Coordinates of C-alpha atoms in Angstrom, one line a residue:
M1 CA -72.5 -11.0 8.1
T2 CA -73.1 -12.3 11.6
E3 CA -76.8 -11.4 11.7
F4 CA -77.5 -12.8 8.2
L5 CA -76.6 -16.2 6.7
H6 CA -76.7 -15.6 3.0
P7 CA -78.8 -18.4 1.4
T8 CA -76.6 -18.4 -1.6
V9 CA -73.9 -19.9 0.5
L10 CA -76.1 -22.7 1.5
F11 CA -77.0 -23.6 -2.1
L12 CA -73.5 -23.3 -3.4
I13 CA -72.1 -25.5 -0.7
G14 CA -75.1 -27.8 -1.1
A15 CA -74.3 -28.1 -4.9
V16 CA -70.7 -29.1 -4.2
L17 CA -71.7 -31.9 -1.8
I18 CA -74.4 -33.4 -3.9
P19 CA -72.0 -35.6 -6.1
V20 CA -70.5 -37.2 -3.0
L21 CA -73.8 -38.2 -1.5
N22 CA -76.0 -41.1 -2.6
G23 CA -79.3 -42.7 -1.9
L24 CA -81.4 -41.6 1.1
L25 CA -78.6 -39.3 2.3
R26 CA -78.7 -37.3 -0.9
K27 CA -82.5 -37.0 -0.8
I28 CA -82.3 -35.7 2.8
W29 CA -79.6 -33.2 1.8
L30 CA -81.7 -32.0 -1.3
L31 CA -84.6 -31.1 1.0
L32 CA -82.5 -29.9 4.0
V33 CA -80.7 -27.1 2.1
P34 CA -83.9 -25.4 0.9
V35 CA -85.4 -25.7 4.4
L36 CA -82.3 -24.0 5.9
A37 CA -82.5 -21.3 3.2
I38 CA -86.2 -20.7 4.1
I39 CA -85.2 -20.3 7.7
S40 CA -82.3 -18.0 6.8
V41 CA -84.6 -15.7 4.8
A42 CA -87.4 -15.8 7.4
T43 CA -85.0 -14.8 10.2
A44 CA -83.0 -12.2 8.2
T45 CA -82.6 -8.8 9.8
P46 CA -82.8 -5.8 7.3
G47 CA -79.5 -4.1 6.7
D48 CA -76.3 -4.1 4.6
Y49 CA -73.9 -7.0 4.9
G50 CA -70.5 -7.8 3.5
S51 CA -69.3 -4.3 2.6
L52 CA -65.7 -4.1 1.3
R53 CA -63.4 -2.3 -1.2
F54 CA -62.4 -3.9 -4.5
L55 CA -60.5 -2.1 -7.2
G56 CA -61.3 1.2 -5.6
Q57 CA -65.1 0.5 -5.6
E58 CA -67.4 -0.2 -2.7
I59 CA -68.8 -3.7 -2.9
L60 CA -71.9 -4.6 -1.0
I61 CA -72.6 -8.4 -1.1
A62 CA -76.0 -8.3 0.5
R63 CA -78.6 -5.6 1.0
V64 CA -81.6 -7.0 3.0
D65 CA -84.9 -5.0 2.9
K66 CA -88.5 -5.8 2.3
L67 CA -88.2 -5.8 -1.5
S68 CA -85.4 -8.3 -1.5
L69 CA -87.0 -10.4 1.2
V70 CA -90.4 -10.9 -0.6
F71 CA -88.5 -12.3 -3.7
A72 CA -86.1 -14.3 -1.6
T73 CA -89.0 -15.8 0.4
V74 CA -90.8 -17.2 -2.7
F75 CA -87.5 -18.3 -4.3
T76 CA -86.5 -20.4 -1.3
I77 CA -90.1 -21.9 -1.0
M78 CA -90.0 -22.7 -4.7
S79 CA -86.6 -24.3 -4.3
L80 CA -88.1 -26.8 -1.8
I81 CA -91.1 -27.5 -4.1
G82 CA -88.8 -27.9 -7.1
M83 CA -86.5 -30.3 -5.3
I84 CA -89.4 -32.4 -4.1
Y85 CA -90.6 -32.6 -7.7
A86 CA -87.1 -33.7 -8.9
L87 CA -86.4 -36.1 -6.0
H88 CA -86.9 -39.2 -8.2
L89 CA -84.0 -38.4 -10.5
K90 CA -81.1 -40.8 -10.1
R91 CA -78.4 -38.7 -11.6
G92 CA -77.2 -35.7 -9.5
D93 CA -76.2 -33.4 -12.3
Q94 CA -79.6 -31.6 -12.6
H95 CA -79.7 -31.2 -8.8
V96 CA -76.3 -29.5 -8.9
A97 CA -77.4 -27.2 -11.7
A98 CA -80.7 -26.4 -9.9
F99 CA -78.9 -25.5 -6.7
A100 CA -76.4 -23.3 -8.5
Y101 CA -79.3 -21.7 -10.4
V102 CA -81.3 -20.9 -7.2
G103 CA -78.2 -19.8 -5.4
S104 CA -77.3 -17.4 -8.2
A105 CA -80.9 -16.0 -8.3
L106 CA -80.7 -15.3 -4.6
G107 CA -77.3 -13.7 -5.1
V108 CA -78.9 -11.3 -7.5
V109 CA -81.8 -10.5 -5.2
F110 CA -79.5 -9.6 -2.3
A111 CA -76.8 -7.9 -4.4
G112 CA -76.0 -4.4 -3.2
D113 CA -73.7 -3.5 -6.0
Y114 CA -73.6 -4.1 -9.8
L115 CA -70.4 -6.2 -9.8
T116 CA -71.9 -8.7 -7.4
L117 CA -75.1 -8.6 -9.3
F118 CA -73.3 -9.3 -12.6
L119 CA -71.4 -12.3 -11.3
F120 CA -74.6 -14.0 -10.1
W121 CA -76.5 -12.8 -13.2
E122 CA -74.0 -14.8 -15.4
G123 CA -74.1 -17.7 -12.9
M124 CA -77.9 -17.9 -13.5
A125 CA -77.4 -18.1 -17.3
F126 CA -74.9 -21.0 -17.2
A127 CA -76.6 -23.0 -14.5
S128 CA -80.0 -22.7 -16.2
A129 CA -78.5 -23.6 -19.6
Y130 CA -77.4 -26.9 -18.2
L131 CA -81.0 -27.8 -17.4
I132 CA -81.7 -27.5 -21.2
F133 CA -78.6 -29.5 -22.3
A134 CA -79.3 -32.2 -19.7
K135 CA -82.2 -33.4 -21.8
R136 CA -79.5 -34.8 -24.1
D137 CA -81.1 -34.6 -27.5
Q138 CA -80.4 -32.6 -30.6
A139 CA -83.3 -30.2 -30.2
A140 CA -82.2 -29.4 -26.6
A141 CA -78.6 -28.9 -27.7
R142 CA -79.6 -26.4 -30.3
A143 CA -82.0 -24.6 -28.0
G144 CA -79.3 -24.5 -25.3
F145 CA -76.8 -22.9 -27.6
R146 CA -79.3 -20.3 -28.7
Y147 CA -80.2 -19.7 -25.1
L148 CA -76.5 -19.1 -24.1
M149 CA -75.9 -17.0 -27.2
V150 CA -78.8 -14.6 -26.2
H151 CA -78.0 -14.5 -22.5
L152 CA -74.2 -14.0 -23.0
T153 CA -75.0 -11.1 -25.3
G154 CA -77.3 -9.7 -22.6
G155 CA -74.5 -10.2 -20.1
V156 CA -72.0 -8.3 -22.2
A157 CA -74.5 -5.4 -22.5
L158 CA -75.0 -5.4 -18.8
L159 CA -71.2 -5.4 -18.1
A160 CA -70.7 -2.6 -20.6
G161 CA -73.4 -0.6 -18.9
I162 CA -71.9 -1.2 -15.5
V163 CA -68.4 -0.1 -16.7
I164 CA -69.8 3.1 -18.1
Y165 CA -72.0 3.7 -15.1
G166 CA -69.2 3.2 -12.7
A167 CA -66.9 5.5 -14.7
A168 CA -69.5 8.3 -14.8
N169 CA -70.8 8.1 -11.2
G170 CA -67.7 6.8 -9.3
S171 CA -69.8 4.1 -7.7
V172 CA -71.3 0.8 -8.7
L173 CA -73.8 0.5 -5.8
F174 CA -77.1 -0.9 -7.0
G175 CA -80.2 1.2 -6.5
P176 CA -82.8 3.4 -8.2
V177 CA -81.5 5.1 -11.3
E178 CA -81.8 8.8 -10.9
G179 CA -81.5 11.7 -13.4
A180 CA -81.4 11.6 -17.2
M181 CA -81.1 8.2 -18.9
G182 CA -77.7 7.8 -20.6
V183 CA -75.8 5.1 -22.5
A184 CA -75.0 3.2 -19.3
T185 CA -78.6 3.1 -18.0
Y186 CA -80.0 2.1 -21.4
L187 CA -77.5 -0.8 -21.7
I188 CA -78.4 -1.9 -18.1
L189 CA -82.1 -1.5 -18.8
A190 CA -81.8 -3.5 -22.1
A191 CA -80.0 -6.4 -20.3
F192 CA -82.7 -6.4 -17.6
M193 CA -85.5 -6.4 -20.2
L194 CA -83.9 -9.3 -22.0
N195 CA -84.1 -11.5 -18.9
A196 CA -87.6 -10.3 -18.3
A197 CA -88.5 -11.5 -21.9
V198 CA -89.8 -8.1 -23.0
P199 CA -90.7 -8.3 -26.7
P200 CA -88.8 -8.4 -29.0
L201 CA -86.3 -9.8 -26.6
N202 CA -88.6 -12.6 -25.6
A203 CA -88.1 -15.5 -28.0
W204 CA -85.3 -17.2 -26.0
L205 CA -87.8 -18.1 -23.4
T206 CA -90.4 -19.8 -25.6
D207 CA -87.6 -21.4 -27.6
A208 CA -85.7 -22.9 -24.7
Y209 CA -88.2 -23.7 -21.9
P210 CA -90.1 -26.4 -23.9
E211 CA -86.8 -28.1 -24.7
A212 CA -85.6 -28.3 -21.0
T213 CA -85.9 -31.4 -18.9
V214 CA -89.2 -32.1 -17.2
T215 CA -87.8 -31.0 -13.9
G216 CA -85.5 -28.3 -15.3
A217 CA -88.4 -26.4 -16.9
V218 CA -90.1 -26.1 -13.5
F219 CA -87.1 -24.3 -12.1
M220 CA -86.6 -22.2 -15.2
S221 CA -90.2 -21.0 -15.1
A222 CA -89.7 -19.6 -11.6
F223 CA -86.4 -17.7 -11.5
T224 CA -84.9 -15.9 -14.5
T225 CA -87.8 -13.7 -15.4
K226 CA -88.8 -12.9 -11.8
T227 CA -85.2 -12.0 -11.0
A228 CA -85.4 -9.6 -13.8
V229 CA -88.7 -8.1 -12.4
Y230 CA -86.9 -7.6 -9.1
V231 CA -83.9 -5.7 -10.6
L232 CA -86.3 -3.6 -12.6
A233 CA -88.3 -2.8 -9.5
R234 CA -85.1 -2.0 -7.7
A235 CA -83.5 0.2 -10.4
F236 CA -86.2 1.5 -12.7
P237 CA -89.5 2.1 -10.8
G238 CA -91.7 4.7 -12.5
T239 CA -90.0 4.4 -15.9
E240 CA -92.8 5.3 -18.3
L241 CA -91.4 3.0 -21.1
L242 CA -92.0 0.0 -19.0
V243 CA -95.7 0.7 -18.6
W244 CA -96.4 0.3 -22.3
L245 CA -93.9 -2.5 -22.9
G246 CA -95.4 -4.4 -20.0
T247 CA -98.9 -3.9 -21.3
A248 CA -97.9 -5.0 -24.8
M249 CA -96.3 -8.1 -23.2
A250 CA -99.5 -9.1 -21.5
I251 CA -101.3 -9.0 -24.9
Y252 CA -98.4 -10.3 -27.0
G253 CA -98.1 -13.6 -25.0
V254 CA -101.8 -14.3 -25.1
I255 CA -101.9 -13.8 -28.9
Y256 CA -99.0 -16.1 -29.6
A257 CA -100.5 -18.7 -27.2
V258 CA -103.4 -19.1 -29.7
L259 CA -101.0 -20.6 -32.2
E260 CA -99.3 -23.1 -30.0
N261 CA -99.6 -26.9 -30.1
D262 CA -96.8 -27.7 -27.7
C263 CA -98.2 -27.6 -24.1
R264 CA -95.0 -26.2 -22.5
R265 CA -94.5 -23.6 -25.3
L266 CA -98.1 -22.4 -24.7
L267 CA -97.3 -22.1 -21.0
A268 CA -94.1 -20.3 -21.8
Y269 CA -96.0 -17.7 -23.8
H270 CA -98.2 -17.1 -20.8
I271 CA -95.0 -16.5 -18.7
V272 CA -94.4 -13.6 -21.1
S273 CA -98.0 -12.4 -20.7
Q274 CA -98.0 -12.6 -16.9
V275 CA -94.6 -11.0 -16.5
G276 CA -96.1 -8.1 -18.5
Y277 CA -98.3 -7.3 -15.6
M278 CA -95.3 -7.1 -13.3
V279 CA -93.3 -4.9 -15.8
A280 CA -96.2 -2.6 -16.2
G281 CA -96.6 -2.3 -12.4
V282 CA -92.9 -1.4 -12.1
G283 CA -93.3 1.2 -14.8
I284 CA -96.4 2.8 -13.1
G285 CA -94.1 3.1 -10.1
T286 CA -96.6 4.0 -7.4
E287 CA -96.5 2.1 -4.1
M288 CA -99.6 0.1 -5.0
A289 CA -98.2 -0.8 -8.4
V290 CA -94.8 -1.9 -7.1
N291 CA -96.6 -3.9 -4.4
G292 CA -98.8 -5.4 -7.2
A293 CA -95.7 -6.3 -9.2
A294 CA -94.0 -8.0 -6.2
S295 CA -97.1 -9.8 -5.1
H296 CA -97.9 -11.0 -8.6
A297 CA -94.3 -12.3 -9.0
F298 CA -94.8 -14.2 -5.7
A299 CA -98.1 -15.7 -6.8
H300 CA -96.9 -16.3 -10.4
I301 CA -93.9 -18.4 -9.3
L302 CA -96.1 -20.8 -7.5
Y303 CA -99.0 -21.2 -9.9
K304 CA -96.7 -21.2 -13.0
A305 CA -94.5 -23.9 -11.4
L306 CA -97.7 -25.9 -10.7
L307 CA -98.8 -25.6 -14.4
F308 CA -95.3 -26.7 -15.6
M309 CA -95.3 -29.5 -13.1
G310 CA -98.7 -30.7 -14.4
A311 CA -97.6 -30.5 -18.0
G312 CA -94.3 -32.1 -17.1
A313 CA -96.0 -35.0 -15.4
V314 CA -97.9 -35.7 -18.6
I315 CA -94.7 -35.6 -20.6
Y316 CA -93.0 -37.8 -18.1
V317 CA -95.6 -40.6 -18.2
T318 CA -96.6 -40.3 -21.9
G319 CA -93.5 -39.1 -23.7
R320 CA -95.7 -36.7 -25.6
R321 CA -96.2 -32.9 -25.4
K322 CA -98.2 -31.9 -28.5
L323 CA -101.9 -31.2 -27.8
T324 CA -102.8 -33.0 -31.0
E325 CA -101.2 -36.2 -29.6
L326 CA -102.9 -36.1 -26.2
G327 CA -106.5 -36.4 -24.8
G328 CA -108.5 -38.7 -22.6
L329 CA -105.9 -38.7 -19.8
Y330 CA -108.4 -37.8 -17.2
R331 CA -109.4 -41.5 -16.9
T332 CA -106.0 -42.6 -15.4
M333 CA -104.6 -39.2 -14.2
P334 CA -107.4 -37.6 -12.1
L335 CA -105.1 -36.2 -9.5
T336 CA -102.9 -34.5 -12.0
V337 CA -105.9 -33.0 -13.7
A338 CA -107.3 -31.6 -10.4
L339 CA -103.9 -30.2 -9.4
Y340 CA -103.3 -28.6 -12.8
M341 CA -106.7 -27.0 -12.7
I342 CA -105.9 -25.3 -9.4
G343 CA -103.0 -23.7 -11.1
A344 CA -105.2 -22.8 -14.1
F345 CA -107.7 -21.1 -11.9
A346 CA -104.9 -19.2 -10.1
I347 CA -103.3 -17.8 -13.3
S348 CA -106.8 -16.9 -14.6
A349 CA -107.4 -14.8 -11.4
F350 CA -110.5 -16.7 -10.2
P351 CA -111.7 -15.5 -6.8
F352 CA -110.2 -17.4 -3.9
F353 CA -107.1 -18.3 -5.9
S354 CA -103.7 -16.5 -5.6
G355 CA -103.8 -14.7 -9.0
F356 CA -107.0 -12.9 -8.0
V357 CA -105.4 -11.1 -5.0
S358 CA -102.2 -10.2 -6.9
K359 CA -103.0 -9.5 -10.5
S360 CA -106.0 -7.3 -9.5
M361 CA -103.6 -5.1 -7.5
V362 CA -101.7 -4.2 -10.7
V363 CA -104.9 -3.5 -12.6
A364 CA -106.3 -1.4 -9.8
A365 CA -103.0 0.6 -9.6
A366 CA -103.4 1.4 -13.3
G367 CA -106.9 2.6 -12.6
Y368 CA -105.9 4.8 -9.6
D369 CA -103.1 6.3 -11.8
H370 CA -105.8 7.2 -14.4
R371 CA -104.5 4.8 -17.0
A372 CA -107.7 3.6 -18.5
W373 CA -106.2 2.0 -21.6
V374 CA -103.6 0.1 -19.5
M375 CA -106.4 -1.1 -17.2
L376 CA -108.5 -2.3 -20.1
L377 CA -105.8 -4.1 -22.0
L378 CA -104.6 -5.9 -18.8
T379 CA -108.2 -7.0 -18.2
L380 CA -108.5 -8.4 -21.7
A381 CA -105.2 -10.2 -21.3
S382 CA -106.5 -11.9 -18.2
S383 CA -109.5 -13.2 -20.2
G384 CA -107.2 -14.6 -22.9
T385 CA -105.1 -16.3 -20.2
F386 CA -108.2 -18.2 -18.9
L387 CA -109.2 -19.0 -22.5
H388 CA -105.9 -20.8 -23.3
T389 CA -104.3 -21.9 -20.0
G390 CA -107.5 -22.6 -18.1
L391 CA -109.7 -24.0 -20.9
K392 CA -107.9 -24.9 -24.2
L393 CA -104.8 -26.5 -22.8
P394 CA -106.5 -28.8 -20.1
Y395 CA -109.4 -29.6 -22.5
Y396 CA -107.1 -30.9 -25.3
M397 CA -104.5 -32.4 -23.0
F398 CA -106.8 -34.2 -20.5
F399 CA -110.2 -34.5 -22.2
A400 CA -111.3 -33.9 -25.9
K401 CA -110.7 -36.9 -28.1
D402 CA -109.5 -40.2 -26.7
S403 CA -105.8 -40.6 -27.7
G404 CA -105.8 -44.2 -26.5
L405 CA -103.2 -43.4 -23.9
R406 CA -103.7 -44.9 -20.4
P407 CA -100.7 -43.6 -18.4
P408 CA -100.5 -43.9 -14.7
E409 CA -100.2 -41.0 -12.3
P410 CA -96.6 -39.6 -12.1
P411 CA -94.3 -40.6 -9.2
R412 CA -95.5 -39.8 -5.7
N413 CA -92.9 -37.0 -5.2
M414 CA -94.2 -35.2 -8.2
L415 CA -97.7 -35.3 -6.8
I416 CA -96.6 -34.1 -3.4
A417 CA -94.7 -31.1 -4.9
M418 CA -97.8 -30.2 -7.0
S419 CA -100.0 -30.5 -3.9
I420 CA -97.9 -28.1 -1.9
A421 CA -97.9 -25.6 -4.7
A422 CA -101.7 -26.0 -5.1
A423 CA -102.3 -25.6 -1.4
L424 CA -100.3 -22.3 -1.5
C425 CA -102.3 -21.1 -4.5
I426 CA -105.5 -21.6 -2.6
G427 CA -104.1 -20.4 0.7
I428 CA -102.9 -17.1 -0.7
G429 CA -106.2 -16.6 -2.5
V430 CA -108.3 -17.2 0.5
Y431 CA -106.2 -15.4 3.0
P432 CA -103.8 -12.9 1.3
A433 CA -102.8 -11.1 4.5
P434 CA -99.4 -12.9 5.1
L435 CA -98.4 -12.2 1.5
Y436 CA -99.4 -8.5 1.8
A437 CA -97.4 -8.2 5.0
L438 CA -94.2 -9.2 3.0
L439 CA -94.6 -6.5 0.4
P440 CA -92.2 -3.5 0.3
H441 CA -94.9 -0.9 1.0
E442 CA -97.9 -0.7 3.3
V443 CA -100.9 -2.3 1.6
D444 CA -104.1 -0.4 1.3
F445 CA -106.0 -2.7 -1.0
V446 CA -109.0 -4.9 -0.5
P447 CA -109.4 -7.5 -3.3
Y448 CA -112.7 -9.0 -2.1
T449 CA -115.3 -6.4 -2.8
A450 CA -118.7 -7.2 -4.3
Q451 CA -117.9 -5.2 -7.4
H452 CA -114.5 -6.7 -8.0
V453 CA -115.7 -10.3 -7.6
T454 CA -118.8 -9.8 -9.8
E455 CA -116.8 -8.1 -12.6
S456 CA -114.1 -10.8 -12.5
L457 CA -116.6 -13.7 -12.5
G458 CA -118.6 -12.0 -15.3
I459 CA -115.5 -11.7 -17.6
L460 CA -114.4 -15.3 -16.8
M461 CA -117.8 -16.8 -17.5
F462 CA -118.2 -14.9 -20.8
T463 CA -114.8 -16.2 -21.7
A464 CA -115.9 -19.8 -21.0
L465 CA -119.0 -19.2 -23.1
G466 CA -116.9 -18.1 -26.0
F467 CA -114.7 -21.1 -25.6
V468 CA -117.8 -23.4 -25.9
L469 CA -119.3 -21.6 -28.8
F470 CA -116.0 -21.4 -30.9
L471 CA -114.5 -24.7 -29.7
K472 CA -113.9 -26.0 -33.3
S473 CA -112.0 -22.8 -34.2
L474 CA -109.6 -23.4 -31.3
D475 CA -108.5 -26.9 -32.3
P476 CA -104.7 -27.1 -32.1
E477 CA -102.9 -27.6 -35.4
K478 CA -99.7 -29.5 -36.1
T479 CA -97.7 -26.4 -36.8
I480 CA -94.6 -24.8 -35.3
S481 CA -94.7 -21.0 -34.9
L482 CA -91.6 -18.8 -34.9
D483 CA -91.3 -15.6 -32.9
T484 CA -88.5 -13.1 -33.1
D485 CA -86.1 -16.1 -32.8
W486 CA -86.6 -16.1 -36.6
V487 CA -84.0 -13.3 -36.7
Y488 CA -81.1 -15.3 -35.1
R489 CA -82.2 -18.6 -36.6
K490 CA -82.1 -17.1 -40.0
G491 CA -79.1 -15.0 -39.1
A492 CA -77.2 -18.2 -38.2
R493 CA -78.0 -19.7 -41.5
A494 CA -76.9 -16.5 -43.3
F495 CA -73.6 -16.6 -41.4
M496 CA -73.1 -20.2 -42.4
W497 CA -73.8 -19.4 -46.0
V498 CA -71.1 -16.6 -45.8
A499 CA -68.7 -19.0 -44.2
D500 CA -69.4 -21.9 -46.7
V501 CA -69.7 -20.0 -50.0
P502 CA -67.8 -16.7 -50.4
V503 CA -65.3 -17.3 -47.6
A504 CA -64.7 -20.9 -48.7
R505 CA -64.2 -19.9 -52.3
F506 CA -61.8 -17.2 -51.4
E507 CA -59.9 -19.8 -49.3
Q508 CA -59.8 -22.1 -52.3
A509 CA -58.4 -19.3 -54.5
V510 CA -55.7 -18.5 -52.0
S511 CA -54.8 -22.2 -51.7
R512 CA -54.6 -22.6 -55.5
F513 CA -52.4 -19.5 -55.8
S514 CA -50.1 -20.6 -53.0
E515 CA -49.7 -24.1 -54.6
T516 CA -49.1 -22.9 -58.2
V517 CA -47.4 -19.5 -57.9
G518 CA -46.4 -18.8 -54.3
L519 CA -44.4 -22.0 -53.6
R520 CA -42.7 -21.9 -57.0
F521 CA -41.7 -18.3 -56.4
L522 CA -40.3 -19.0 -53.0
H523 CA -38.3 -22.0 -54.3
R524 CA -36.8 -20.0 -57.2
S525 CA -36.0 -17.0 -55.0
A526 CA -34.2 -19.2 -52.5
N527 CA -32.2 -21.1 -55.1
A528 CA -31.1 -17.9 -56.8
S529 CA -30.0 -16.1 -53.7
L530 CA -28.7 -18.7 -51.3
R531 CA -27.5 -21.6 -53.5
A532 CA -27.7 -23.8 -50.4
D533 CA -29.6 -26.7 -49.1
L534 CA -33.2 -25.7 -49.0
G535 CA -34.4 -28.7 -47.0
G536 CA -35.1 -26.6 -43.9
V537 CA -36.7 -23.8 -45.9
D538 CA -38.8 -26.3 -47.8
A539 CA -40.0 -27.7 -44.5
V540 CA -41.0 -24.3 -43.2
V541 CA -42.7 -23.2 -46.5
N542 CA -44.5 -26.5 -46.9
G543 CA -45.5 -26.4 -43.2
V544 CA -47.0 -22.9 -43.7
A545 CA -48.9 -24.0 -46.8
S546 CA -50.1 -27.1 -45.1
T547 CA -51.4 -25.0 -42.2
I548 CA -53.2 -22.7 -44.6
L549 CA -54.8 -25.6 -46.4
Q550 CA -55.8 -27.4 -43.2
G551 CA -57.3 -24.1 -41.9
G552 CA -59.4 -23.8 -45.0
R553 CA -60.7 -27.4 -44.7
R554 CA -61.6 -26.7 -41.1
L555 CA -63.5 -23.6 -42.2
R556 CA -65.6 -25.6 -44.5
R557 CA -66.5 -28.0 -41.7
V558 CA -67.7 -25.2 -39.4
Q559 CA -70.7 -26.4 -37.4
T560 CA -73.7 -24.3 -36.2
G561 CA -72.8 -24.5 -32.5
I562 CA -69.3 -23.0 -33.2
V563 CA -70.8 -20.4 -35.4
S564 CA -73.1 -19.4 -32.6
Q565 CA -70.2 -19.1 -30.3
Y566 CA -68.3 -17.0 -32.9
A567 CA -71.4 -14.8 -33.3
V568 CA -71.4 -14.2 -29.5
A569 CA -67.8 -13.3 -29.6
M570 CA -68.4 -10.8 -32.5
V571 CA -71.4 -9.2 -30.7
A572 CA -69.4 -9.1 -27.4
G573 CA -66.5 -7.4 -29.2
V574 CA -68.7 -4.7 -30.8
V575 CA -70.5 -3.9 -27.5
A576 CA -67.2 -3.8 -25.6
A577 CA -65.8 -1.5 -28.2
I578 CA -68.8 0.8 -27.9
A579 CA -68.4 0.8 -24.1
V580 CA -64.7 1.7 -24.2
Y581 CA -65.4 4.4 -26.7
A582 CA -68.2 5.8 -24.5
V583 CA -66.0 5.9 -21.5
V584 CA -63.2 7.7 -23.3
W585 CA -65.7 10.1 -24.9
Q586 CA -67.3 11.0 -21.6

């Protein structure tokens, strides 16, 4: 790979060296690695790199083309912004996890085969999970275990699909799926859709992101779902199912955001909604639609990170994240308010902000493809986004009632990171040509027409009017809403009940039988047949009985985290068995 320095290498080496560096030297290193990665991507020459044979399969470590470069460009830019935002952290563990996370995401983006993709796919799951556990409280630990449970299950499905796909096609090279969909492609598609948070496989996102650390949530908002959008665009462009799933996502996230009181959970639901535009664009599959999905992913990473940074800054200085506990912060945090609102205008697709020049491309592609319902629903979702992210959340977080809090602005490095993201949101919105030049296909789209600007402003202004008229109805309530995570939350409880009641009772019955009947029978049989010293036999028998009893006691002390791991193992075993059966059957 003489003409291409893989940025993953930079981040993985960077992660290894972080623990041995301290003070100013560590901070320089944390910024230097992302800068070098940006340069590496900017100077990359399109082509295939790192081709080799492994277990009879052709492995292609890096495939560099316009589709991979547009995602890699924004990933490396976001890594620099995220590191600036996290620069104040004293401990290096989150920095190490973030580097491993970014490096793994870039590994997926450049992967030319499914085996390479799978390794980095799992690397993303474990690295990002640490950013949840690093919060070090009970809620984060539970959310982290659920997050791992879901993503490891998705990883098993992906691996099963890869094995079947490789056996059927004789190759594991990663590219557009052609021909009829089979078991392998459905398993791979399901794994990709899980990481894209396509309902009903979306609850892991809104469950875990609010429980991550302040800085960790910023990184998580940028990489996992957008990496999934990339692999969908690479493998499944033009898949009709994705059009309707993506459109449903856009509406689904907006509806659930209505119920939210937690500021980061509300923003997480709008990740689901905005990724819906990208998934729908991939499903439409035309050049404009794929361009729209890629450009919207680029814009979304920046403005969503800015929104999470703004909410994170509030949590950092106040220790609170519920809208019912906040208000009146504009008095002492005016810079944070201003920077947050830039992100809010961008996600709401205001003219001269980045979302306007990217989101509208997906909507226009639906119109050009004669999909009136898709176009209408995506437009309605945009109105809902402005209602909740651009109006409701900032109103109740920064204005509304006076909560009595007088926090200072967050640390300077946080404000600098937010300012960079805000500048890019405005810069892309005012002058989108550099972004359009990065897209995988030639762009034939002009966002700033009189009709488009007028229509967009009309929808946004009527949304604002509705917010004012129905303000009291939008007051946040002190409630917690459950999504499809209800299934595995309740499922874990049901599993615990099975372990604690019928299984435990069966164990008790076995223990009583072994103590009253089994041991006596063994003693009498041994005395009658051997007439010898039974000291050694007694020791063995009693040892076996003791082991059974101790195992029963341990079973009664099973904890939720272990049950979650056991559930993962069960699911993994079932999926693996299905995969093996499918290979043999084919």
